[in-house]
């Protein structure tokens, strides 16, 4: 790992509200272009924005979950620029009084708990989308869809505390997971509901910060890591060959994994922020902060430690469960129905995950419920079914969508533990296999396994393996004592 | 008070094309306005909290309830140019910086 790498991230997350930030238009994805647009979105004369309370609450929730200080007094500001993605020619954002400041997020990187500080979190509105027909250089016009314009967008800015591309990826993963736990954002980078820009620089030999470069257009966690790796190499080469890094914005190209310079504007950005006169300041009281704080769900890191410390789950399993809230909830519900945590984890991360993936359903889809797992574990404990049969029953639950007890009833899947019947069958098998008996008497212990296997085959796998083993051993030991 | 470069810079930010005599006129007008604001610098504001809005009201919110949007036809009715349900604007080649 290169210790001279300094990375800071800027994350934009669309909030999961029903309506836009400043008007009642829908925020749905994929609707007919310009069908979720009103005079406020279009900034028609006389229209007035009114802030969506839920978006503010979601931002405060995120801030508290990220250990931020919540501003008691905030306001919105206008950021002026000319670009047709906003009909207003400005974007409503927050400049000097964001809702949240000075937080941090903790996460694991190479088995070590890392902490990345959060500089600030503010709320703004997303922009519209521009599209081009055919080749961008040849088309005379751009098409604009304002459905997305005005969607609540939370911007999270980190301090430059990240020191490798892998750490950046793990930070983003953890942040996305956190926002999903809070249920404030979908966090879908591919669909653009969560986006990430990175600032990266290499330290000078004397330890001072180098010139930073901004990278944009990374549409997945993998792209983020790849873009940063490429950029570290590029900057090292430039510096190594005596060149200078220019402060600029570079675009990541998914296809070839490189970054390339965007045309830099001659004019430096001058957004001329000023307080938004159409919106009133937001005052958040101690009581409100307390109330939101008390209602936060259990967060991933806390859940991880609870699984390990209170439920005795291994680190890797705990980490897998926690990385998906639906999986973690399923596990918690299993424990609530009195499943043994260790047994439950084995099934959840093994057969259940396999079938959830295969059938493309989520753990909370109610096809296979925590109570069903409890039934399966009980059936094994009661020696009614073997582990092997349990796996078959699990598969059948996904096919028939019925309870395990109903399924073993209907399909007659049952372990035979009628001792008398098994002894009779075992005696017959021993008689029919004199060679195996001879082998055993000569000291070949694997002859036992062969005879147990025959007994299982004879009973179509329904014999209790434990009992079969015991019976065959008893018969053979009797024979050997007669010798 | 305010130089020519600043006038041209601000005009460019506002996408205004100014003739030479207009630059001179604006230089004088904006200079006067800025001079007027200098008066404020003489006021002692040590114990005054900043005012961000002239109205003494805070926390005006709406609930997160969907209201019907305008019909696409109405929304596009003022557009100088449109195709299907998109607005059409002159081709944008320059990539936008910032958010």
Coordinates of C-alpha atoms in Angstrom, one line a residue, chain A residues 2-473:
Chain A
X2 CA 1.2 3.5 -0.9
X3 CA 1.2 5.6 2.3
X4 CA 1.4 8.8 0.3
X5 CA -2.1 8.5 -1.1
X6 CA -4.7 11.1 0.2
X7 CA -8.3 10.5 -0.9
X8 CA -11.5 12.4 0.1
X9 CA -15.0 11.5 -1.2
X10 CA -18.1 13.5 -2.1
X11 CA -21.2 11.4 -2.1
X12 CA -24.6 12.4 -3.4
X13 CA -27.5 10.2 -2.3
X14 CA -31.0 10.7 -3.5
X15 CA -33.4 10.5 -0.5
X16 CA -36.3 8.0 -0.6
X17 CA -39.1 10.5 -0.3
X18 CA -42.3 10.2 -2.2
X19 CA -42.1 13.7 -3.4
X20 CA -39.5 16.2 -4.5
X21 CA -37.6 18.5 -2.2
X22 CA -39.6 21.7 -2.8
X23 CA -42.9 20.6 -4.4
X24 CA -45.3 17.7 -4.4
X25 CA -44.2 16.0 -7.7
X26 CA -43.4 12.3 -7.6
X27 CA -39.8 11.2 -7.4
X28 CA -40.3 7.9 -9.3
X29 CA -37.6 6.5 -11.6
X30 CA -38.3 5.6 -15.2
X31 CA -41.5 7.6 -15.8
X32 CA -42.3 9.3 -19.1
X33 CA -40.0 12.3 -19.6
X34 CA -41.3 15.5 -18.1
X35 CA -44.4 13.9 -16.6
X36 CA -43.4 14.6 -13.0
X37 CA -42.9 18.3 -13.4
X38 CA -44.9 21.3 -12.1
X39 CA -44.4 25.1 -12.1
X40 CA -42.1 24.9 -9.1
X41 CA -39.8 22.5 -10.9
X42 CA -39.9 24.8 -13.9
X43 CA -39.3 27.9 -11.9
X44 CA -42.3 29.6 -13.5
X45 CA -43.0 33.1 -12.3
X46 CA -45.0 33.2 -9.1
X47 CA -44.2 29.7 -8.0
X48 CA -42.8 29.2 -4.5
X49 CA -40.8 26.2 -3.2
X50 CA -41.7 24.7 0.2
X51 CA -39.2 22.3 1.9
X52 CA -40.1 18.7 2.3
X53 CA -40.0 17.9 6.0
X54 CA -39.2 14.3 5.5
X55 CA -36.1 15.1 3.5
X56 CA -34.8 17.3 6.4
X57 CA -35.6 14.5 8.9
X58 CA -33.7 12.0 6.7
X59 CA -30.7 14.2 6.5
X60 CA -30.6 14.7 10.3
X61 CA -31.0 10.9 10.8
X62 CA -28.0 10.4 8.5
X63 CA -26.0 13.0 10.3
X64 CA -26.7 11.4 13.7
X65 CA -25.9 7.9 12.4
X66 CA -22.6 9.4 11.1
X67 CA -21.9 10.9 14.5
X68 CA -22.3 14.5 13.3
X69 CA -23.1 17.7 15.1
X70 CA -26.6 18.8 14.0
X71 CA -26.9 22.5 13.3
X72 CA -29.6 24.1 15.4
X73 CA -30.0 26.8 12.7
X74 CA -29.7 26.1 9.0
X75 CA -30.8 27.7 5.8
X76 CA -30.8 27.1 2.1
X77 CA -28.8 29.0 -0.5
X78 CA -28.9 29.6 -4.2
X79 CA -26.0 28.3 -6.3
X80 CA -26.0 30.1 -9.6
X81 CA -24.8 28.6 -12.9
X82 CA -25.9 28.4 -16.5
X83 CA -26.6 24.9 -17.6
X84 CA -29.9 23.6 -18.9
X85 CA -30.2 20.8 -16.4
X86 CA -32.0 23.3 -14.1
X87 CA -34.7 25.5 -15.5
X88 CA -34.1 28.0 -12.7
X89 CA -30.5 28.7 -13.7
X90 CA -29.7 28.0 -10.1
X91 CA -29.8 25.1 -7.8
X92 CA -31.1 25.3 -4.2
X93 CA -28.4 24.0 -2.0
X94 CA -26.8 24.8 1.3
X95 CA -23.6 26.8 1.6
X96 CA -22.3 27.9 5.0
X97 CA -25.0 26.5 7.3
X98 CA -25.4 22.8 6.4
X99 CA -27.6 20.5 8.5
X100 CA -24.7 18.4 9.8
X101 CA -21.0 18.7 10.4
X102 CA -17.9 17.0 12.0
X103 CA -18.9 13.4 12.1
X104 CA -17.2 10.1 11.3
X105 CA -17.9 6.6 10.0
X106 CA -16.1 3.5 11.3
X107 CA -15.6 0.4 9.2
X108 CA -13.3 -2.6 8.8
X109 CA -10.5 -2.6 6.3
X110 CA -8.1 -5.6 6.4
X111 CA -9.4 -6.6 9.8
X112 CA -8.7 -3.2 11.3
X113 CA -11.3 -0.8 12.4
X114 CA -10.8 2.4 10.4
X115 CA -12.3 5.8 11.0
X116 CA -13.0 8.4 8.2
X117 CA -14.2 11.8 9.3
X118 CA -17.2 13.4 7.8
X119 CA -16.7 17.1 7.0
X120 CA -20.3 18.0 6.4
X121 CA -23.7 16.8 5.1
X122 CA -26.1 19.2 3.3
X123 CA -29.3 18.9 1.5
X124 CA -29.9 20.1 -2.1
X125 CA -32.0 19.4 -5.1
X126 CA -31.0 17.0 -7.9
X127 CA -30.8 18.3 -11.5
X128 CA -32.6 17.2 -14.6
X129 CA -31.1 14.8 -17.2
X130 CA -29.6 15.8 -20.6
X131 CA -29.6 13.3 -23.4
X132 CA -28.3 13.4 -26.9
X133 CA -29.7 11.6 -30.0
X134 CA -27.0 9.8 -31.8
X135 CA -23.4 11.1 -31.8
X136 CA -22.9 14.0 -29.3
X137 CA -20.7 15.9 -31.8
X138 CA -23.1 15.6 -34.6
X139 CA -26.5 16.2 -32.9
X140 CA -27.6 19.8 -33.1
X141 CA -29.7 19.6 -29.9
X142 CA -29.9 18.1 -26.5
X143 CA -33.0 16.6 -25.0
X144 CA -33.9 17.5 -21.4
X145 CA -36.0 15.6 -19.0
X146 CA -36.8 17.4 -15.7
X147 CA -38.4 14.5 -13.9
X148 CA -35.3 14.1 -11.7
X149 CA -35.0 17.9 -11.2
X150 CA -35.8 18.7 -7.6
X151 CA -35.4 15.2 -6.1
X152 CA -34.0 15.6 -2.6
X153 CA -30.2 15.0 -2.8
X154 CA -28.0 14.7 0.3
X155 CA -24.4 15.5 -0.2
X156 CA -21.9 13.9 2.2
X157 CA -18.3 15.2 2.1
X158 CA -15.5 13.4 3.9
X159 CA -12.2 14.7 5.2
X160 CA -9.2 13.5 3.2
X161 CA -8.7 10.5 5.5
X162 CA -8.8 7.7 3.0
X163 CA -5.4 6.2 2.1
X164 CA -6.1 3.5 -0.6
X165 CA -8.5 2.7 -3.3
X166 CA -9.6 -0.4 -1.4
X167 CA -10.3 1.7 1.7
X168 CA -12.4 4.1 -0.5
X169 CA -14.5 1.1 -1.8
X170 CA -15.0 -0.3 1.7
X171 CA -16.0 3.1 3.1
X172 CA -18.5 3.5 0.3
X173 CA -19.9 0.1 0.9
X174 CA -20.3 0.8 4.6
X175 CA -21.9 4.2 4.0
X176 CA -24.3 2.7 1.5
X177 CA -25.2 0.0 3.9
X178 CA -25.8 2.6 6.7
X179 CA -28.1 4.6 4.5
X180 CA -30.0 1.4 3.6
X181 CA -30.3 0.5 7.3
X182 CA -31.7 4.0 7.9
X183 CA -34.0 3.4 4.9
X184 CA -33.3 7.0 3.7
X185 CA -31.7 6.1 0.3
X186 CA -31.7 3.1 -2.2
X187 CA -28.0 3.6 -2.5
X188 CA -28.0 2.2 -6.0
X189 CA -24.9 3.5 -7.8
X190 CA -25.7 1.8 -11.1
X191 CA -29.1 3.5 -11.4
X192 CA -27.6 6.8 -10.1
X193 CA -29.5 7.1 -6.8
X194 CA -26.1 7.2 -5.2
X195 CA -23.1 8.9 -6.9
X196 CA -19.6 9.5 -5.8
X197 CA -16.8 11.9 -6.8
X198 CA -13.3 11.5 -5.4
X199 CA -10.5 13.9 -4.8
X200 CA -7.1 12.3 -4.9
X201 CA -3.5 13.6 -4.4
X202 CA -0.1 12.1 -3.6
X203 CA 1.9 13.6 -0.8
X204 CA 5.1 15.4 -1.7
X205 CA 8.4 13.8 -0.4
X206 CA 8.4 16.3 2.4
X207 CA 5.0 15.2 3.6
X208 CA 3.1 18.2 2.4
X209 CA -0.1 17.7 0.3
X210 CA 0.2 17.5 -3.4
X211 CA -2.1 19.0 -6.0
X212 CA -5.5 17.3 -5.9
X213 CA -7.4 15.9 -8.9
X214 CA -11.1 15.4 -8.9
X215 CA -12.5 12.2 -10.5
X216 CA -16.1 11.8 -11.6
X217 CA -18.3 9.3 -13.3
X218 CA -17.8 6.2 -11.2
X219 CA -20.9 4.2 -11.3
X220 CA -20.1 1.3 -9.0
X221 CA -17.9 0.4 -6.1
X222 CA -15.6 -1.4 -8.4
X223 CA -15.3 1.6 -10.7
X224 CA -14.4 3.8 -7.8
X225 CA -11.6 1.4 -6.8
X226 CA -10.4 1.0 -10.4
X227 CA -10.5 4.8 -11.1
X228 CA -8.4 5.6 -8.0
X229 CA -5.9 2.8 -8.8
X230 CA -5.5 4.2 -12.3
X231 CA -5.1 7.7 -11.0
X232 CA -2.4 6.8 -8.5
X233 CA -0.4 5.2 -11.2
X234 CA -0.9 8.1 -13.6
X235 CA 0.1 10.7 -10.9
X236 CA 3.1 8.6 -9.8
X237 CA 4.3 8.4 -13.4
X238 CA 3.8 12.1 -14.0
X239 CA 5.8 13.0 -10.9
X240 CA 8.4 10.2 -11.5
X241 CA 9.1 11.6 -14.9
X242 CA 9.6 15.1 -13.6
X243 CA 6.2 16.4 -14.5
X244 CA 3.7 18.4 -12.5
X245 CA 0.1 17.4 -11.6
X246 CA -2.4 19.9 -12.8
X247 CA -5.5 20.7 -10.6
X248 CA -8.3 19.5 -12.8
X249 CA -11.4 17.3 -13.1
X250 CA -11.0 13.9 -14.8
X251 CA -13.7 11.6 -16.1
X252 CA -13.5 7.9 -15.5
X253 CA -14.1 5.8 -18.6
X254 CA -15.8 2.5 -17.6
X255 CA -14.8 0.8 -20.9
X256 CA -11.1 1.1 -20.7
X257 CA -10.6 1.8 -17.0
X258 CA -8.8 5.1 -17.5
X259 CA -9.4 8.7 -16.5
X260 CA -9.2 11.5 -18.9
X261 CA -9.2 15.3 -18.5
X262 CA -12.4 17.2 -19.0
X263 CA -12.1 20.4 -20.8
X264 CA -11.3 22.9 -18.1
X265 CA -13.4 26.1 -18.2
X266 CA -11.4 29.2 -18.7
X267 CA -13.5 30.9 -16.1
X268 CA -13.1 29.6 -12.5
X269 CA -16.3 28.6 -10.8
X270 CA -18.1 31.5 -9.3
X271 CA -21.4 30.3 -8.1
X272 CA -22.3 33.5 -6.2
X273 CA -24.2 31.7 -3.4
X274 CA -26.6 33.8 -1.5
X275 CA -29.4 32.9 1.0
X276 CA -32.5 31.5 -0.8
X277 CA -35.1 34.3 -0.2
X278 CA -38.0 31.9 -1.2
X279 CA -37.3 29.6 1.7
X280 CA -37.2 30.2 5.4
X281 CA -34.4 29.1 7.8
X282 CA -34.7 25.8 9.6
X283 CA -34.4 25.7 13.3
X284 CA -34.0 22.2 14.9
X285 CA -34.5 22.0 18.6
X286 CA -32.6 19.7 21.1
X287 CA -35.9 17.8 21.7
X288 CA -36.2 17.1 17.9
X289 CA -32.6 15.9 17.7
X290 CA -33.1 13.7 20.8
X291 CA -36.3 12.3 19.4
X292 CA -34.8 11.4 16.0
X293 CA -31.7 10.0 17.7
X294 CA -33.8 7.7 20.0
X295 CA -35.6 6.4 17.0
X296 CA -32.6 5.4 14.9
X297 CA -32.5 1.7 14.1
X298 CA -29.6 -0.5 15.2
X299 CA -26.7 0.4 12.9
X300 CA -24.5 -2.1 11.1
X301 CA -21.4 -1.9 13.2
X302 CA -23.4 -2.3 16.5
X303 CA -25.3 -5.2 15.0
X304 CA -21.9 -6.8 13.9
X305 CA -20.6 -6.7 17.5
X306 CA -23.9 -7.9 19.0
X307 CA -23.9 -10.9 16.6
X308 CA -20.3 -11.8 17.7
X309 CA -20.4 -11.0 21.3
X310 CA -24.0 -11.9 22.3
X311 CA -24.8 -14.6 19.8
X312 CA -21.4 -16.2 19.4
X313 CA -21.2 -15.9 15.6
X314 CA -17.9 -15.9 13.8
X315 CA -16.5 -12.6 12.4
X316 CA -16.8 -13.5 8.8
X317 CA -20.4 -14.8 9.2
X318 CA -21.4 -11.7 11.2
X319 CA -19.9 -9.5 8.6
X320 CA -21.8 -11.3 5.8
X321 CA -25.1 -11.1 7.7
X322 CA -24.7 -7.4 8.5
X323 CA -23.8 -6.4 5.0
X324 CA -27.4 -7.1 3.9
X325 CA -30.1 -5.7 6.3
X326 CA -32.7 -8.3 5.0
X327 CA -30.3 -11.1 5.8
X328 CA -29.5 -9.7 9.2
X329 CA -33.2 -9.2 10.0
X330 CA -34.0 -12.8 8.9
X331 CA -31.2 -14.0 11.2
X332 CA -32.5 -11.9 14.1
X333 CA -36.0 -13.3 13.6
X334 CA -34.7 -16.8 13.6
X335 CA -33.0 -16.2 16.9
X336 CA -36.3 -14.7 18.2
X337 CA -38.0 -17.9 17.3
X338 CA -35.5 -19.7 19.4
X339 CA -33.3 -21.1 16.7
X340 CA -29.7 -21.8 17.8
X341 CA -27.8 -18.8 16.4
X342 CA -24.9 -21.0 15.2
X343 CA -27.2 -23.5 13.4
X344 CA -29.3 -20.7 12.0
X345 CA -26.3 -19.0 10.4
X346 CA -25.1 -22.2 8.8
X347 CA -28.5 -22.6 7.1
X348 CA -29.0 -19.0 6.2
X349 CA -25.6 -18.5 4.6
X350 CA -25.7 -21.9 3.0
X351 CA -28.8 -23.5 1.5
X352 CA -31.2 -20.5 2.1
X353 CA -28.9 -18.0 0.4
X354 CA -28.4 -20.4 -2.4
X355 CA -32.2 -20.7 -3.0
X356 CA -32.9 -17.0 -2.5
X357 CA -30.3 -16.3 -5.1
X358 CA -31.5 -19.0 -7.5
X359 CA -35.1 -18.0 -7.2
X360 CA -34.2 -14.3 -7.3
X361 CA -36.1 -13.5 -4.2
X362 CA -35.3 -11.6 -1.0
X363 CA -35.0 -13.1 2.4
X364 CA -38.0 -11.1 3.5
X365 CA -40.2 -12.4 0.7
X366 CA -41.9 -14.9 3.1
X367 CA -41.3 -17.9 0.9
X368 CA -39.0 -19.3 3.5
X369 CA -39.8 -17.9 6.9
X370 CA -37.7 -17.9 10.1
X371 CA -40.4 -20.2 11.6
X372 CA -39.8 -22.7 8.9
X373 CA -36.1 -22.8 9.8
X374 CA -37.1 -23.3 13.4
X375 CA -39.2 -26.3 12.3
X376 CA -36.4 -27.8 10.3
X377 CA -34.0 -27.5 13.2
X378 CA -36.5 -29.1 15.5
X379 CA -37.2 -31.9 13.0
X380 CA -33.4 -32.6 13.0
X381 CA -33.2 -32.4 16.8
X382 CA -36.2 -34.7 17.2
X383 CA -34.4 -37.1 14.8
X384 CA -37.4 -37.2 12.5
X385 CA -35.2 -36.1 9.5
X386 CA -31.5 -36.4 8.9
X387 CA -29.4 -33.4 7.8
X388 CA -29.5 -34.7 4.3
X389 CA -33.3 -34.9 4.3
X390 CA -33.4 -31.4 5.8
X391 CA -31.6 -30.1 2.8
X392 CA -34.2 -31.8 0.6
X393 CA -37.0 -30.3 2.7
X394 CA -35.6 -26.8 2.3
X395 CA -35.5 -27.2 -1.4
X396 CA -39.1 -28.4 -1.4
X397 CA -40.2 -25.4 0.7
X398 CA -38.9 -23.1 -2.0
X399 CA -40.8 -25.2 -4.6
X400 CA -44.1 -25.9 -2.8
X401 CA -44.2 -22.9 -0.5
X402 CA -45.5 -24.9 2.4
X403 CA -44.2 -25.6 5.9
X404 CA -41.5 -28.2 6.4
X405 CA -43.9 -30.3 8.6
X406 CA -46.5 -30.4 5.9
X407 CA -43.9 -31.3 3.3
X408 CA -42.5 -34.3 5.2
X409 CA -46.0 -35.4 5.8
X410 CA -47.0 -35.1 2.1
X411 CA -43.8 -36.5 0.6
X412 CA -43.3 -39.1 3.4
X413 CA -39.8 -37.8 4.0
X414 CA -38.9 -39.3 7.4
X415 CA -36.0 -40.8 9.0
X416 CA -36.6 -44.4 10.1
X417 CA -35.8 -44.8 13.7
X418 CA -37.9 -47.9 14.3
X419 CA -35.1 -49.9 15.9
X420 CA -36.7 -53.3 15.4
X421 CA -37.2 -52.8 11.7
X422 CA -33.6 -51.5 11.3
X423 CA -32.1 -54.4 13.2
X424 CA -34.0 -56.9 11.0
X425 CA -32.9 -55.2 7.8
X426 CA -29.3 -54.9 9.1
X427 CA -29.2 -58.6 9.9
X428 CA -30.3 -59.4 6.4
X429 CA -27.7 -57.1 4.9
X430 CA -24.9 -58.6 7.0
X431 CA -26.0 -62.1 5.8
X432 CA -26.1 -61.0 2.2
X433 CA -22.6 -59.6 2.3
X434 CA -20.3 -62.3 3.7
X435 CA -17.3 -60.8 2.1
X436 CA -17.7 -57.5 4.0
X437 CA -18.0 -59.4 7.2
X438 CA -14.9 -61.4 6.5
X439 CA -13.1 -58.1 5.7
X440 CA -14.2 -56.7 9.1
X441 CA -13.1 -59.8 10.9
X442 CA -9.7 -59.4 9.3
X443 CA -9.5 -55.9 10.8
X444 CA -10.7 -53.8 7.8
X445 CA -12.7 -51.2 9.6
X446 CA -14.0 -49.5 6.5
X447 CA -16.2 -52.6 6.0
X448 CA -18.5 -51.0 8.6
X449 CA -19.0 -47.9 6.4
X450 CA -19.9 -50.2 3.4
X451 CA -22.5 -52.1 5.4
X452 CA -24.0 -48.9 6.8
X453 CA -24.1 -47.5 3.3
X454 CA -26.0 -50.6 2.2
X455 CA -28.5 -50.2 5.0
X456 CA -29.1 -46.5 4.0
X457 CA -29.6 -47.6 0.4
X458 CA -32.0 -50.3 1.4
X459 CA -34.1 -47.8 3.3
X460 CA -33.8 -45.1 0.6
X461 CA -31.8 -42.9 2.9
X462 CA -34.5 -42.7 5.5
X463 CA -32.6 -44.7 8.1
X464 CA -31.2 -42.6 10.9
X465 CA -27.4 -42.5 10.2
X466 CA -26.5 -42.6 13.9
X467 CA -28.8 -45.5 14.6
X468 CA -27.7 -47.5 11.5
X469 CA -24.1 -47.1 12.5
X470 CA -24.8 -48.3 16.0
X471 CA -26.8 -51.4 14.9
X472 CA -24.3 -52.5 12.2
X473 CA -21.4 -52.1 14.8

